C-alpha cells in the first residue's frame, strides 16, 4: 500500500497529502502581544514550561499560501495549492531550549488540515482573509503607510480581526514564531478508557527559507469569544510589534523529541 | 491538558471533537455493485484478504447526518452538527471473519474529518448532496416511485452521481456495509525514512442502532475520473441493489485488532 | 434569445433560473416579536405606510428548502435545488390593504439570489443553518418539547441565532408573513445621477400551498450587529410567538401594483 | 430610502453594493481563440451583429480581484473586497461600432453578482482559481517560462481549465475584451406572459486604468460540458494568443445605448 497519508492505495495517487518536501510561497502578517502568562502556561503540557524571558508573548499570524509537492503539479491546479491560515503561537522551554509552539490554528483546505496532523499543528477549518499587496489600483503596495486587514472566522462566528499599517523596514518579522516548533502529535485510543494511541513531542522547522524585507507595522487587534474556541482567552495586553513579510519556505520533516508513556496498554 | 482531540487545553473546550459516545440521525442512500475483484484486492493491505463470497461487491453510500455528543448541544447550533458524506465500502476477511472497510470517503465538515482520523475512515473534504424526503411539495415522500438524486464532488470536479427510484420495502439496506468495520489508523513518522508512527488495525461498529423500513430501489450510477482520486478505478459492473433508509446510530469506540511492527525504531 | 434570466442564449439552457412556476418543499421556523415601530417605518418607502394594527411586529423566519421548476429535474441534482434562507418580514399598508414585506434576506445559493431579484426580495448570500426534524436518533421529532436551533451569518459574522422549543399544535404559523408580499423591484440607472432604471412596487404570493400542522413554540432569539447589516436595528422587544411548520408551496408570478416615476429621463 | 442596491434602508448601510466609482486591483489571465462564428452569432440578440473582422474570436479570462468603493473600507475587511471571476467575451457590432460583450461569467461573491446585474454581466456563482505570482518560493514570478494554472467550476462540475506559460512581454493583453462593453440589462416582468420589465442595451468601460507590462503566453485550454452551462458550446478552435497582466481599474457607470420596446404594457 502506498501513499503518505490515507486513503492509501496501490498507487498512492489518492493520498490526501504527498510526501515532503513541501514548498510554500506566501505572505505573513504577524502581530505580537503580551497576554496573561498563566494563560500561556495553561496551554503547555508537561514537560514543556514557560520560556524564561517574555513568557507571556503571543504571536497571531495570518498567512496566504501557495504550496506544492516536489512535482509542483499542485501549482497548476490551484484549488489544490492555495490556502490561507491564521494561527496563534507561544514560546516554551524544553530541556533548556526555547521552542515555538502553535496552540490554535485555522486553515481553509483539507490538505492543510492533514499536514497539520502530521506536523502537530492543531488545525480546524476556518474562514481566513487578509489583504494582498498589489502593484496597481487601490490595494496596498508594500511600503510605509500601506494598510492590510486580516480576519478569522470559524463556525460562522468571527474570532479575530486586525488592521496593520506598515511603518518601516525591520530586521525580522518577530521573535515568537522564530524558534523550532515543539508540537504534540496526539491521538486518542479507539478503545474507551485507554491512554492515547499516539503521544509524541516532535520538533520541526523550515528546511530552507528565503524572504523579502520584513516591514514593521502598527496594529489594531480584536479577539472575539465563541463557544468552541479559546483564542479570546489569550487576551490582548501590551502590543509588542507587528510585521509583514513575503517568504518562500521548504518543510521536510522533523524529529521526535519525546514519546509519552501513556500509549502503552 | 484536556480535550479528546487537538487543540487540547486546560478546559478541553477547544477540542475539534468531543469524546464519544457520538449520536447520529440521518438518511442513507446505498448503491451496491460488483467491480473487478482485483481492484478491491489492491485496496486491502496485509493481513486483510478478499472476502470469500462476493469479493467484488462495493457499496457507495451517501449520508445526510445530524450528529452530536452526549450533551446534544451541537444540535442547537446546527453548523456544528449537520454534515453530509459519501463513502465507498468493500468487504474483507481477517482471521476468518468478514469485515466491512471504507476505502474512500468525503465529508463536508472539519469535525467529521477529525472523527474519521479517530475511526480510521480515510476522509477528505468534498461537496456532497442528496435529495431529502419531505411530506409536502415536490420533494419525494419515502414511497414506491420516489426518486432521489445524489452527487459527490471534490477539488471542483464531480466524482459521482446517482439517481435511485424506490421500489418496495426491503429486509435490509444491503450487505456490504453490514459488518463491523476493519480500518487502519495510520500516520507517517515525522522523521523521513522511518516507518509509520501509528499503524493500527481497529474495528468498530454501532453501539446502538434504530432505523425505519429499508426501501429497495432501482439505481443509475456514474463515476468520474480525477487526478487525485481513484473512486472511478472501482468501475461499476453489475448492479446488486440500491436502498434508502432513515436511521439513528450511536458510536462509542472500538477495539484494536492488531498493531503493525513498522512503528518501532 | 431565450432564457428567463441572464445569461440568455439561443436555447435558454444557461439561464440562472428557469421560468415559473417554481415548486418548494421546506421547513419554516418563524419567530415573531415587536420592535420599535419607528424602525419599521424607516424601512417603508413611500407610498407604503405602517400597518394600522401591531405595526411594530417583525417575523424572523428560517427556511430549509428544496425547490424546482416544472421539469423537477433540479431535485435529482440537489446542488441545484437545495438552499436555506433567513429573512425578516414586516407588515405595511398600501391603498388600504395590508401586505407583508421582506426587508432583509440571506440565502446560500445563486439561483435563490436571482429569484429574489425577480420577486423583489433583497437577497444577499449568507450561511444559514437550522436543525432538521428526523424520525430516529438524537435529532428532534416534531412534537412537544422538541428543540430546534437556527443561525445566520454573513461576511464571516454571526447575525442571528435562535432556539425554539415546540409547545403544542397551533392554528397557523404567525400573522406577519401571512399577507401577499409588497416588494420593490429597484435597479439604479447605469448612468450616474439618473433616477432608477427600474422602480416597481409588485405583489405576489403562493399560487398554491399545502402544509402540515403548525406548532407553537417558545423561543430565544439574539441578533448581532455587523458593519454592513441593519438586522440588529430591529431590536427584539416583546416576543409574540414562535412556530414550526413543514410546507409545500408553488410560486407563479405576481402583479405590478405601481411604477415609480423616477425612471424617466 | 437610501442605498445603491437592495436592501435599501434609511441609512443605505445595508445595500449589497455601494455606489460607484468602484476600484479594482487584480491579475488577468486571458486566452483568446477562434470558435465557430455561428455559435457567437447565436449569442448576439438583435440589433447586435457579428463583428466584421475575426467574428469568431473568443476571450476566456480569469481574474483575481480586490475591489472597493470610494471609502476603500472593504480592503481592510477583505472578505468584502476579494473575489475571483472567469468570463467569456466576444465582440459584436452595433451601429457601425465594435463592442466587447461578456456572454458568460462566474464569480465567487455576492457583491460581484450584484455588480453584474448593474453592469449587465450575466453572473452566476462559481469556484474560480488561478495561480498567483509571488517573489519567493515555488509560485511563479512574472517572467519568461513562468506557468500559471486556472480553473472554473460551477454546480460541483469543472467547466474549464487552462495552463499558460509566459513567453515574452507584449504590447497588449488581447483584442477581444479591448472595446467598450455592450451589455443587456434585462429582467422579466413579474407578470407571466408580459414582455420584460427592463430591457436596456448599455455600454460601459473603465473610467481609468493602469497596468503593468502584458506578457504573451502559450496556452492549453479545455472546456467541459454541464447540464446548465453552454460555455463548451463555444468550442476551442485555433488559439489566437494568451496573456498575463496585472492591472488597476476604476469603473464609474456607463450609458444607455438603446431601450427595448417590449417593456411596455
Short mmCIF file of C-alpha atoms in Angstrom, two decimals, chain A residues 23-27 64 66 68 72 75-79 82 84 109 129-139 141 147-151 158 162-163 210-213 246-249, chain D residues 23-27 64 66 68 72 75-79 82 84 109 129-139 141 147-151 158 162-163 210-213 246-249:
data_model
loop_
_atom_site.label_atom_id
_atom_site.label_comp_id
_atom_site.label_asym_id
_atom_site.label_seq_id
_atom_site.Cartn_x
_atom_site.Cartn_y
_atom_site.Cartn_z
CA UNK A 23 7.25 24.03 -0.76
CA UNK A 24 5.44 27.26 0.10
CA UNK A 25 5.18 30.77 -1.29
CA UNK A 26 3.29 33.16 0.91
CA UNK A 27 2.62 36.39 2.73
CA UNK A 64 -1.78 33.43 2.48
CA UNK A 66 0.51 28.59 -2.32
CA UNK A 68 3.12 22.18 -3.54
CA UNK A 72 4.90 21.19 -8.26
CA UNK A 75 0.51 24.95 -8.51
CA UNK A 76 -1.17 24.42 -11.90
CA UNK A 77 -4.46 23.22 -10.36
CA UNK A 78 -4.54 25.95 -7.73
CA UNK A 79 -7.57 24.64 -5.84
CA UNK A 82 -3.82 27.77 -2.41
CA UNK A 84 -4.97 30.63 3.98
CA UNK A 109 -8.40 23.42 2.88
CA UNK A 129 -8.84 36.57 4.82
CA UNK A 130 -6.02 39.04 4.51
CA UNK A 131 -5.45 41.98 2.21
CA UNK A 132 -2.98 41.23 -0.56
CA UNK A 133 -0.36 43.66 -1.80
CA UNK A 134 -0.68 44.61 -5.46
CA UNK A 135 1.31 46.91 -7.73
CA UNK A 136 -1.73 48.66 -9.28
CA UNK A 137 -5.08 50.03 -8.20
CA UNK A 138 -6.39 50.51 -4.66
CA UNK A 139 -4.76 47.51 -2.96
CA UNK A 141 1.94 48.26 -2.15
CA UNK A 147 -2.69 49.12 5.38
CA UNK A 148 -3.61 45.44 5.48
CA UNK A 149 -6.71 43.91 7.07
CA UNK A 150 -6.93 40.36 8.36
CA UNK A 151 -9.88 38.39 9.68
CA UNK A 158 -15.82 35.96 13.69
CA UNK A 162 -6.81 43.11 12.70
CA UNK A 163 -5.57 46.07 10.74
CA UNK A 210 14.05 32.85 1.64
CA UNK A 211 12.20 36.07 2.22
CA UNK A 212 11.82 39.70 1.38
CA UNK A 213 12.45 42.66 3.64
CA UNK A 246 6.73 37.72 1.92
CA UNK A 247 8.52 34.39 2.16
CA UNK A 248 9.40 31.13 0.44
CA UNK A 249 9.74 28.05 2.65
CA UNK D 23 -11.82 50.48 -7.74
CA UNK D 24 -10.07 47.23 -8.59
CA UNK D 25 -6.59 45.74 -8.24
CA UNK D 26 -6.14 42.45 -9.98
CA UNK D 27 -4.42 39.90 -12.13
CA UNK D 64 -8.24 37.63 -9.23
CA UNK D 66 -9.51 43.11 -4.75
CA UNK D 68 -13.55 48.63 -3.08
CA UNK D 72 -11.77 51.88 0.49
CA UNK D 75 -9.93 46.49 1.58
CA UNK D 76 -9.48 46.24 5.35
CA UNK D 77 -12.23 43.59 5.76
CA UNK D 78 -11.07 41.55 2.78
CA UNK D 79 -13.97 39.09 2.81
CA UNK D 82 -11.58 39.86 -2.60
CA UNK D 84 -12.28 35.83 -8.40
CA UNK D 109 -19.01 36.59 -4.02
CA UNK D 129 -8.89 29.59 -9.07
CA UNK D 130 -5.74 30.90 -10.70
CA UNK D 131 -2.10 30.64 -9.75
CA UNK D 132 -0.75 33.84 -8.22
CA UNK D 133 2.69 35.24 -8.93
CA UNK D 134 4.94 35.53 -5.89
CA UNK D 135 8.51 36.76 -5.43
CA UNK D 136 9.66 33.81 -3.25
CA UNK D 137 9.25 30.06 -3.13
CA UNK D 138 7.72 27.77 -5.75
CA UNK D 139 4.97 30.08 -7.09
CA UNK D 141 7.47 35.14 -10.86
CA UNK D 147 3.45 28.80 -15.62
CA UNK D 148 0.01 29.70 -14.30
CA UNK D 149 -2.96 27.36 -13.93
CA UNK D 150 -6.58 28.48 -13.99
CA UNK D 151 -9.78 26.54 -13.33
CA UNK D 158 -15.47 21.57 -13.60
CA UNK D 162 -6.10 26.13 -18.53
CA UNK D 163 -2.35 26.33 -18.17
CA UNK D 210 -3.19 51.48 -15.11
CA UNK D 211 -1.35 48.28 -15.70
CA UNK D 212 1.95 46.50 -15.81
CA UNK D 213 3.69 45.03 -18.83
CA UNK D 246 -1.61 42.98 -13.55
CA UNK D 247 -3.92 45.96 -13.62
CA UNK D 248 -5.65 48.68 -11.63
CA UNK D 249 -9.08 49.79 -12.84
#
